Short mmCIF file of C-alpha atoms in Angstrom, two decimals:
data_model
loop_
_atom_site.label_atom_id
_atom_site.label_comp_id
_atom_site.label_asym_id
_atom_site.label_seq_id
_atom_site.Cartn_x
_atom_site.Cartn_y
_atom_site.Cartn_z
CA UNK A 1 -20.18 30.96 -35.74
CA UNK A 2 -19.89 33.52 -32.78
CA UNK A 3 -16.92 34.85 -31.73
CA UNK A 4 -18.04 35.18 -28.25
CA UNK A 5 -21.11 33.57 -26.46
CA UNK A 6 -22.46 35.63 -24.37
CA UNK A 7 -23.15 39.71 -23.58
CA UNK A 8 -20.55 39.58 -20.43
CA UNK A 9 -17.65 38.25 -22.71
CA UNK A 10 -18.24 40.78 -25.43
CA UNK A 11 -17.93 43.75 -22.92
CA UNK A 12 -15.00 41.78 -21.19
CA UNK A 13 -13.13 41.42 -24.40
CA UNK A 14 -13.88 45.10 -25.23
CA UNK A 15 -13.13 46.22 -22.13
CA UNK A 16 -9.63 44.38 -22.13
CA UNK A 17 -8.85 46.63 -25.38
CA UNK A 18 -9.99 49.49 -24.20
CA UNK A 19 -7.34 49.46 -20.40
CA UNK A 20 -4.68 48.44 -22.89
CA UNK A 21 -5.24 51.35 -24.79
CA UNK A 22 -6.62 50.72 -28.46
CA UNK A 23 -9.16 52.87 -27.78
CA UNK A 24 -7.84 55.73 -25.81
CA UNK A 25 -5.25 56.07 -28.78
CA UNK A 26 -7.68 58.86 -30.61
CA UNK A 27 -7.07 57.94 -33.80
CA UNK A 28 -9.33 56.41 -36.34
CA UNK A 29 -8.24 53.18 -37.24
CA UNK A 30 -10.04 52.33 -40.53
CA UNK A 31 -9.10 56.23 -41.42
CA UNK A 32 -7.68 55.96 -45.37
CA UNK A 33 -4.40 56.55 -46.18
CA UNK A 34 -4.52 60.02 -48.30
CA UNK A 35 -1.10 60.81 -48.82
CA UNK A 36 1.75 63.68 -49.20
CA UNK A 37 1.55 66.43 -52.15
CA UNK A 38 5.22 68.30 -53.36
CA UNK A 39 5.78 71.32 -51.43
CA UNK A 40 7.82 74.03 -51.69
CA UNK A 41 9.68 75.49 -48.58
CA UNK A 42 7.72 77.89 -47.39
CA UNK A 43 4.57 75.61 -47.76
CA UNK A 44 6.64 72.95 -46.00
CA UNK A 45 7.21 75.28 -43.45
CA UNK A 46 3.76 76.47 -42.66
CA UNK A 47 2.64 72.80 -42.66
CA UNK A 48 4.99 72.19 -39.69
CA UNK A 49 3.62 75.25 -38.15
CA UNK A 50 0.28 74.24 -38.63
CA UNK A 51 0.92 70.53 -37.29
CA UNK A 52 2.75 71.98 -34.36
CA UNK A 53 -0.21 74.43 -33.82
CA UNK A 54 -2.69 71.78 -33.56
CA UNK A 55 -0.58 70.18 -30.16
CA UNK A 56 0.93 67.41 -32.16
CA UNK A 57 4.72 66.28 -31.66
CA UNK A 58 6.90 66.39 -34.41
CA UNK A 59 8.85 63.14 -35.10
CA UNK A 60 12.49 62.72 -37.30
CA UNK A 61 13.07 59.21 -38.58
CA UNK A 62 16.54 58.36 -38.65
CA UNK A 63 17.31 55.81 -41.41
CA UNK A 64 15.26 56.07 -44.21
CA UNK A 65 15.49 52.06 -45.61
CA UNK A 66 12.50 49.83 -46.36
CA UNK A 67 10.18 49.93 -42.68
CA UNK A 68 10.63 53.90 -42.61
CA UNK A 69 9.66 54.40 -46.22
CA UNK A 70 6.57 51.15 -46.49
CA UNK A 71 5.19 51.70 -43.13
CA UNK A 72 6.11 54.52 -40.55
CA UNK A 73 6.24 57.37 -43.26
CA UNK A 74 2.75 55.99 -44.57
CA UNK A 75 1.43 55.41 -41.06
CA UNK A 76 2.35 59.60 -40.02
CA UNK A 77 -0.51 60.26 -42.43
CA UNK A 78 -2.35 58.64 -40.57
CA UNK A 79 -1.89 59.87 -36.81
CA UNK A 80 -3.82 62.52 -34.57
CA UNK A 81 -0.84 62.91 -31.91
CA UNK A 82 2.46 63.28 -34.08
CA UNK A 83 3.65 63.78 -37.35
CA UNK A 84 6.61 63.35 -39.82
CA UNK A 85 8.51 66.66 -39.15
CA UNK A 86 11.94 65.60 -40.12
CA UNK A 87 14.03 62.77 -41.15
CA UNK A 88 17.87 61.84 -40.98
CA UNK A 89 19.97 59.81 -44.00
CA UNK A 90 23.20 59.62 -45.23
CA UNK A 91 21.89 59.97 -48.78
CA UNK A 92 21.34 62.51 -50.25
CA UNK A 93 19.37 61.17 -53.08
CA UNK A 94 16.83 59.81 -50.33
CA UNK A 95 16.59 63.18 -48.71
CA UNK A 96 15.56 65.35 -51.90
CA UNK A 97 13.15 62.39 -52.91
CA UNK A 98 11.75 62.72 -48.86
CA UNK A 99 11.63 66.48 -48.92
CA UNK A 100 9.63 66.64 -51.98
CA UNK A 101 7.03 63.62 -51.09
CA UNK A 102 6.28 64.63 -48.17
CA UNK A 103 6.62 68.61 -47.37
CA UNK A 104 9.71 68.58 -45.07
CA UNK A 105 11.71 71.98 -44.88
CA UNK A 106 15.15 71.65 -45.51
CA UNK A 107 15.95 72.82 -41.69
CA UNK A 108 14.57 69.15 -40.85
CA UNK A 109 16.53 67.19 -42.80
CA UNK A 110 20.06 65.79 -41.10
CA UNK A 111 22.75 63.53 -42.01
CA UNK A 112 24.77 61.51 -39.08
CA UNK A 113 27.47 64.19 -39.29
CA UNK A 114 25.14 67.04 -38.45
CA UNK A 115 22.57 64.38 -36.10
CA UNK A 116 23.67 66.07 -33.15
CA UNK A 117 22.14 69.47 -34.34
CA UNK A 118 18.81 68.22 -33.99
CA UNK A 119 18.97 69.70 -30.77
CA UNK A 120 18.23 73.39 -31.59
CA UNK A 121 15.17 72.47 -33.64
CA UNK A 122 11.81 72.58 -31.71
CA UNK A 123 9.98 71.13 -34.88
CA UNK A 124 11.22 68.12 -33.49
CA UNK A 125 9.91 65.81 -30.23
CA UNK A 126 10.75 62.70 -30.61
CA UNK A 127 13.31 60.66 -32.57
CA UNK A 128 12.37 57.00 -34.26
CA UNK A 129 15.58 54.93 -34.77
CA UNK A 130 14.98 52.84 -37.76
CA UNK A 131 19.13 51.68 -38.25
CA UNK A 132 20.46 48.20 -38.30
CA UNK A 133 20.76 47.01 -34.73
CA UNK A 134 24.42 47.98 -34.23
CA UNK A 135 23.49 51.20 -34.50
CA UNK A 136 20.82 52.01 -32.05
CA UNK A 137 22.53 52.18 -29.15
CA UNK A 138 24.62 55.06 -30.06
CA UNK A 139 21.75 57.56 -32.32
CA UNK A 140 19.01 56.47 -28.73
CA UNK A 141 21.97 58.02 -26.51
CA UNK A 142 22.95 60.96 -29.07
CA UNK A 143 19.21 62.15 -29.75
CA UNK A 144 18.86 61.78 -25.69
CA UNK A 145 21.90 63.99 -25.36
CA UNK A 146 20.20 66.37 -27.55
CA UNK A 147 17.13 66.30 -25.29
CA UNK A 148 14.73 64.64 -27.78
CA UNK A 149 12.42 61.69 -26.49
CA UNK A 150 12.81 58.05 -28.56
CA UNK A 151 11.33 55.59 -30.15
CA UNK A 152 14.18 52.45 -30.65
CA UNK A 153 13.13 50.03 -33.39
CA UNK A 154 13.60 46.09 -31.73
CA UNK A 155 15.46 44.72 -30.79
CA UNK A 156 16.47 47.58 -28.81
CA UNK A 157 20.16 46.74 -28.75
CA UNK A 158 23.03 43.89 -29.41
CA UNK A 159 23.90 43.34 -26.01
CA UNK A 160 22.45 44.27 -22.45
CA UNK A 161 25.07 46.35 -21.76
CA UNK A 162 24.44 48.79 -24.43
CA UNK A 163 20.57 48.54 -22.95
CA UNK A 164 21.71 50.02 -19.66
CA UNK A 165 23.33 53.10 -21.47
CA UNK A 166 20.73 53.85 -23.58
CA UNK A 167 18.42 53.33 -20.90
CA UNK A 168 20.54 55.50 -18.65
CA UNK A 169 21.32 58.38 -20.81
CA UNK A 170 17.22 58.85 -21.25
CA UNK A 171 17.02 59.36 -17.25
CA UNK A 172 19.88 61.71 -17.65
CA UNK A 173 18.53 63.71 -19.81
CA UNK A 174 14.63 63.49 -18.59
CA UNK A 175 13.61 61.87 -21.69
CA UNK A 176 11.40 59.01 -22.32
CA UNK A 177 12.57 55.75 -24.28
CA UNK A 178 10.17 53.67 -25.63
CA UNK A 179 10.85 50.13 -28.00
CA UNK A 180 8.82 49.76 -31.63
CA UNK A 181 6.38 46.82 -30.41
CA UNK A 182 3.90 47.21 -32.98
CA UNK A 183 2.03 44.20 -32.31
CA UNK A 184 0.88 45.41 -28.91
CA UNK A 185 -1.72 47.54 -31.29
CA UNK A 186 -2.90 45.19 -33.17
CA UNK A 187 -6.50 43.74 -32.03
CA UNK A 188 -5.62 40.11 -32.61
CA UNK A 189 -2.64 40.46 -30.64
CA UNK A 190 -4.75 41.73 -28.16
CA UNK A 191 -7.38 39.32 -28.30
CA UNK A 192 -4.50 36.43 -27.88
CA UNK A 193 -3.46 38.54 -24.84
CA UNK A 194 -7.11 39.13 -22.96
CA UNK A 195 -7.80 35.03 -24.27
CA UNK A 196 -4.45 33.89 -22.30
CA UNK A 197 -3.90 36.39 -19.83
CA UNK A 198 -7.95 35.83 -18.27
CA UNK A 199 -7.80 32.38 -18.85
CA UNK A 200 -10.91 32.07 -20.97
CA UNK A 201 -10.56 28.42 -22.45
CA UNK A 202 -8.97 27.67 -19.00
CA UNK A 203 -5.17 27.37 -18.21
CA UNK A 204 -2.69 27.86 -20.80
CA UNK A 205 -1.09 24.17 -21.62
CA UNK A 206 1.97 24.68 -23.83
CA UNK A 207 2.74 27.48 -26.63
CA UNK A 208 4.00 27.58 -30.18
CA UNK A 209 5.30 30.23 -32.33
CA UNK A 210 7.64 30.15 -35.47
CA UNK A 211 8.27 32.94 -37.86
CA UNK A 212 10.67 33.00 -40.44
CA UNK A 213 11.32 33.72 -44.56
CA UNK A 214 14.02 33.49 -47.16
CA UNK A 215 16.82 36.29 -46.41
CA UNK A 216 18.52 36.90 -49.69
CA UNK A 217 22.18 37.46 -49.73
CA UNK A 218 23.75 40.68 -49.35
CA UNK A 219 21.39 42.03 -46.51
CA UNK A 220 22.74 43.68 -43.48
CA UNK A 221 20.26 41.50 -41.56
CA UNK A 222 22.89 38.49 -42.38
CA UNK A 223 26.05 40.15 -40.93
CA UNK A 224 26.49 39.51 -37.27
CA UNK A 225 28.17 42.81 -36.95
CA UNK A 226 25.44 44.62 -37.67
CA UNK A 227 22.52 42.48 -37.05
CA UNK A 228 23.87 41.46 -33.40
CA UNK A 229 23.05 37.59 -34.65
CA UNK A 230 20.26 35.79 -37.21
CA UNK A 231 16.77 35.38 -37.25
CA UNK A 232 16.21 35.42 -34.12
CA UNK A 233 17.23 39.07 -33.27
CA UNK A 234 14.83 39.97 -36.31
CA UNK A 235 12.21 37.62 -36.13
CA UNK A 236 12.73 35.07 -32.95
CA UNK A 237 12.02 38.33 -30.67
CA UNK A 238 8.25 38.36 -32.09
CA UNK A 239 8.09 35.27 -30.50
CA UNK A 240 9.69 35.97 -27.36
CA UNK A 241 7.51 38.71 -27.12
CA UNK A 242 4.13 36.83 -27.90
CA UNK A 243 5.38 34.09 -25.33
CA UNK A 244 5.12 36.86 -22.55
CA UNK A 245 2.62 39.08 -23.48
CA UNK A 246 -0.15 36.17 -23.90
CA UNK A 247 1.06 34.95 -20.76
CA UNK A 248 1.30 37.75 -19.08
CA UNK A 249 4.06 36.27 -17.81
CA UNK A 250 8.26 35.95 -18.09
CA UNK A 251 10.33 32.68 -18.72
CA UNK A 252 12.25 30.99 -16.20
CA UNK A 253 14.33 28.78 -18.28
CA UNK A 254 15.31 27.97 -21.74
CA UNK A 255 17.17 25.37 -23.76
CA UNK A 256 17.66 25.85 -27.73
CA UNK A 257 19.60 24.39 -30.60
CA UNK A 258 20.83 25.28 -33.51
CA UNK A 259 19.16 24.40 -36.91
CA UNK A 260 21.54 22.92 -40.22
CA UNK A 261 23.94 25.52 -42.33
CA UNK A 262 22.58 24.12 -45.88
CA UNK A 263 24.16 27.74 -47.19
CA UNK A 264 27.34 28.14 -45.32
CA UNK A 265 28.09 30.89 -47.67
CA UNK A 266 24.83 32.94 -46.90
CA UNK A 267 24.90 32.09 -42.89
CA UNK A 268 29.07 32.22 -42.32
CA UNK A 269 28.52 34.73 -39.37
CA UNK A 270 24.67 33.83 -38.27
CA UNK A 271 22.38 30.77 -37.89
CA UNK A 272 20.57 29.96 -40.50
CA UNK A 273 17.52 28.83 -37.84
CA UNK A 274 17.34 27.91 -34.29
CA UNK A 275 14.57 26.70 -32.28
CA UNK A 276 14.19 27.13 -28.59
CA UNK A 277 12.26 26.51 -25.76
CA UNK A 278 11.03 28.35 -22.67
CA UNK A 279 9.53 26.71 -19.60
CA UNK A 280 7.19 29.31 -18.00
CA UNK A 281 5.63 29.49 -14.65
CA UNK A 282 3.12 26.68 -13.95
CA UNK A 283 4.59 24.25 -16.26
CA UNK A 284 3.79 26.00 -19.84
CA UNK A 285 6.20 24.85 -22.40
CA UNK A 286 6.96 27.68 -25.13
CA UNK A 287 8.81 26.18 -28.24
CA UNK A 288 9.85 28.98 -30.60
CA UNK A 289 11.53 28.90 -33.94
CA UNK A 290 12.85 31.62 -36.59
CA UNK A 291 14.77 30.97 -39.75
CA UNK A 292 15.64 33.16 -42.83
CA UNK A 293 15.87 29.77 -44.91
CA UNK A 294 12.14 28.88 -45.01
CA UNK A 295 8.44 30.33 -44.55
CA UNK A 296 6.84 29.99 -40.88
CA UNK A 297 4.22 32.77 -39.97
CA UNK A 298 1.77 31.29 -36.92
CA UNK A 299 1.60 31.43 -33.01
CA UNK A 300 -0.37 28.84 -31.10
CA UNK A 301 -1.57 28.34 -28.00
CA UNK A 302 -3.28 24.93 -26.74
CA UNK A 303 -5.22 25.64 -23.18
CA UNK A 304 -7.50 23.42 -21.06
CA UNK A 305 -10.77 24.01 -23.18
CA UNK A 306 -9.49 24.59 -26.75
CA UNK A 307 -6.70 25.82 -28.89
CA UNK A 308 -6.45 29.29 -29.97
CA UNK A 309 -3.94 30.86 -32.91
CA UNK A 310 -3.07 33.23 -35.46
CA UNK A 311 -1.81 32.63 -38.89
CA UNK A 312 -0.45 34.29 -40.54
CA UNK A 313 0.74 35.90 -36.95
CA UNK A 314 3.32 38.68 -37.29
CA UNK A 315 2.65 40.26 -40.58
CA UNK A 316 2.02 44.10 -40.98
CA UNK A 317 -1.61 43.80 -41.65
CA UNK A 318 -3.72 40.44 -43.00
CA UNK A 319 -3.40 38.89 -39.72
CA UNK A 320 -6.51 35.94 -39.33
CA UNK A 321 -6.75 34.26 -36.46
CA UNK A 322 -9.66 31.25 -34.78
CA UNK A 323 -10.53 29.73 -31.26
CA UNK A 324 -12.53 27.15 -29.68
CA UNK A 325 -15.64 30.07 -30.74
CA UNK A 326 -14.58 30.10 -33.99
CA UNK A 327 -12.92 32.78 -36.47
CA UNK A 328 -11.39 35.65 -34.68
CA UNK A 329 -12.85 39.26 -37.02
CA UNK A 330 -11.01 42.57 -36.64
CA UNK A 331 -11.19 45.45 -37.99
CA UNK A 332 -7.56 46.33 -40.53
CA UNK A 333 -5.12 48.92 -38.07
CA UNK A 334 -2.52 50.49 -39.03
CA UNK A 335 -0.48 49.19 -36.27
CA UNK A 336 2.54 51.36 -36.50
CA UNK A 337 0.49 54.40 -36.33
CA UNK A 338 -1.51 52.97 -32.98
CA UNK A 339 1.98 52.40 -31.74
CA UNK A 340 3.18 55.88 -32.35
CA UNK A 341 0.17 57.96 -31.30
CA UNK A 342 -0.10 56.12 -28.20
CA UNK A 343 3.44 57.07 -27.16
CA UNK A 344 3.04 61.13 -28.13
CA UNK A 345 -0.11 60.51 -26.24
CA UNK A 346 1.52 59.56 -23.08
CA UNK A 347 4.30 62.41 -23.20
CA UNK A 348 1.80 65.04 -23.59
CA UNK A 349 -0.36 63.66 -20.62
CA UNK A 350 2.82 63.22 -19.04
CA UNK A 351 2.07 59.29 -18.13
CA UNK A 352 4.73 56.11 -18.66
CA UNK A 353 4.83 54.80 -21.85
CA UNK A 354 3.37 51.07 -22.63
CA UNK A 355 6.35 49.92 -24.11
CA UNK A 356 9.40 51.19 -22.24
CA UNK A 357 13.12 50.48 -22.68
CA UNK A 358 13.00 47.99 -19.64
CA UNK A 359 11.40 45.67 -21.61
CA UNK A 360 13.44 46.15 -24.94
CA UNK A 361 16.40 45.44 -22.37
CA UNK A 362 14.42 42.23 -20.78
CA UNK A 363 14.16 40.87 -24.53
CA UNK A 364 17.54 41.45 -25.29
CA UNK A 365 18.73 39.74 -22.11
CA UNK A 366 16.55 36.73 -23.31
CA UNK A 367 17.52 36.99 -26.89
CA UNK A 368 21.36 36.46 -25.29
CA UNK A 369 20.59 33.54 -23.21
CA UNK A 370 18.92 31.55 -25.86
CA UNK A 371 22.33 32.36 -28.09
CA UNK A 372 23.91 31.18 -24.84
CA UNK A 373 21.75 27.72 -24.14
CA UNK A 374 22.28 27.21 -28.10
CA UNK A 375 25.73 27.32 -27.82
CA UNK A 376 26.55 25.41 -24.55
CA UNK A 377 23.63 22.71 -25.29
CA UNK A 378 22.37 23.49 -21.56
CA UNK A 379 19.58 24.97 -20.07
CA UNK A 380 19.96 28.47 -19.12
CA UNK A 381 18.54 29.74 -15.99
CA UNK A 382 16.38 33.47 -16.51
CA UNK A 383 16.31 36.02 -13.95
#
């Protein structure tokens, strides 16, 4: 079946990729994953030279846990605008095992005592926060104050207060902030985005989107502390995000409740699910839902001439997707290399990032008010 019916809708749909930047990146994104060979130091070195040479920017990841080592180390193999030049752990198991994999001189390697000292190396652009949420407030402002540019993993922060300072200690220091949206790379995603946002089955109706899976005990993900609340710091801000970006448009409201503790142990200090709902301009009803006690992976969106949706929705790659037209067909991206060459991109041709720290702060703020309409059982006026 086609995806699209006519000449004028293919160009429109390729044309809506191309202003949001998929293909301005300048990257190849069916380019193979080749891999990093042992070096010694002085190979190490000259690689760095080399990259640096070439006009890429040179990125440290700070926290070296599961999404640094499965997908952003992996996806810097795969970039034309940056490259892994350092990285940042309190272990020092992970760093030897790092250094050796993939070619990184011991002058680029930092633990959170000696973070600070990042400053003095020019091998080193930008900074990728990859902590647990707690955390990224403080290592944003600290790489900031040491006049490095940052990527934040989301959610950005806990609370919107600890937005504002990260937010304001990047202006202070003339750096540029910019939040881990992956998805905003990723041609479904897109095509859900040029589909709503045009209005091409007609006015959005109402909107669905639920993501959750089984958190096993133990995780930092399941200690409020850290994780700044459940699922739906981790996986409910997908949602949010989808809710807006297919829109195009912000939520003016929200009520939410609170789903059953069937593990008090596991959940003492976070939900075990919650589901919410937005009311959007012109009457669209968003329901979202996350849980880390069961398996939801889909986002849905019923409009005046058909229902559109993706399932599974949020995943790292697989993504499938149909419309009124049919199956939606991609090609496979990496999507958190598109995500990191386009922001290198826009500091070396000096233009604002897509994905700013404004909007990690927005999400927060929302994230906060659906805790708050969960908790009071009212509906919670948005800004």
């Amino acid at each position: 079946m086609k995806l699209i019916e006519s000449s004028f809708k293919l160009h429109s749909r390729r044309k809506f990729i191309y202003d949001l930047g998929i293909a301005s990146i300048g990257i190849s994104t069916l380019s193979l994953f080749s891999g990093f060979k042992s070096h010694d130091e002085d190979s190490s070195k000259e690689r760095i030279r080399k990259e640096k040479a070439s006009g890429k920017l040179g990125i440290a990841l700070v926290g070296l846990g599961s999404y640094a080592g499965g997908q952003l180390a992996p996806a810097l193999s795969e970039t034309s605008n940056c490259f892994l030049a350092g990285i940042v752990t309190g272990t020092p198991e992970k760093a030897e095992t790092w250094k050796t994999k993939y070619g990184i001189p011991a002058s680029n390697i930092y633990d959170y005592k000696n973070f600070d000292q990042i400053k003095n190396n020019p091998d080193i652009d930008i900074v990728y926060v990859v902590l647990p949420n707690s955390m990224h407030a403080e290592y944003v402002i600290r790489a900031a104050q040491a006049g490095k540019h940052v990527i934040c993993e989301k959610p950005m922060a806990i609370t919107v207060d600890d937005c504002d300072k990260m937010i304001a200690a990047c202006k202070k220091a003339d750096r540029i902030l910019g939040v881990g949206y992956r998805l905003h790379y990723d041609p479904y995603h897109l095509e859900m985005m040029r589909l709503g946002q045009q209005k091409i089955h007609g006015n959005i109706k109402s909107m669905s989107a639920g993501f959750a899976f089984n958190a096993h005990k133990g995780q930092w993900r399941l200690d409020k502390a850290m994780a700044g609340g459940g699922p739906l710091m981790d996986l409910g801000i997908y949602c949010v995000q989808a809710f807006c970006y297919v829109t195009g448009q912000t939520p003016l409201s929200v009520t939410a409740k609170e789903g059953p503790k069937t593990d008090p142990e596991r959940f003492a200090t976070v939900e075990q699910s919650l589901t919410w709902q937005f009311e959007m301009p012109g009457g669209i009803k968003a329901e979202g839902f996350s849980s880390y006690a069961d398996s939801r992976n889909t986002l849905k969106v019923e409009a005046e001439r058909g229902a559109y949706e993706l399932t599974p929705a949020f995943n790292y790659g697989g993504i499938r997707g149909k419309g009124p037209d049919g199956n939606l067909s991609f090609p496979a991206v990496n999507q958190q290399a598109l995500q990191m060459d386009d922001f290198a991109l826009s500091l070396i041709r000096k233009r604002p990032v897509r994905l700013p720290g404004e909007m990690g702060k927005r999400d927060v703020a929302y994230l906060q008010a659906i805790y708050q309409a969960m908790r009071s059982g009212q509906k919670v006026m948005l800004k």
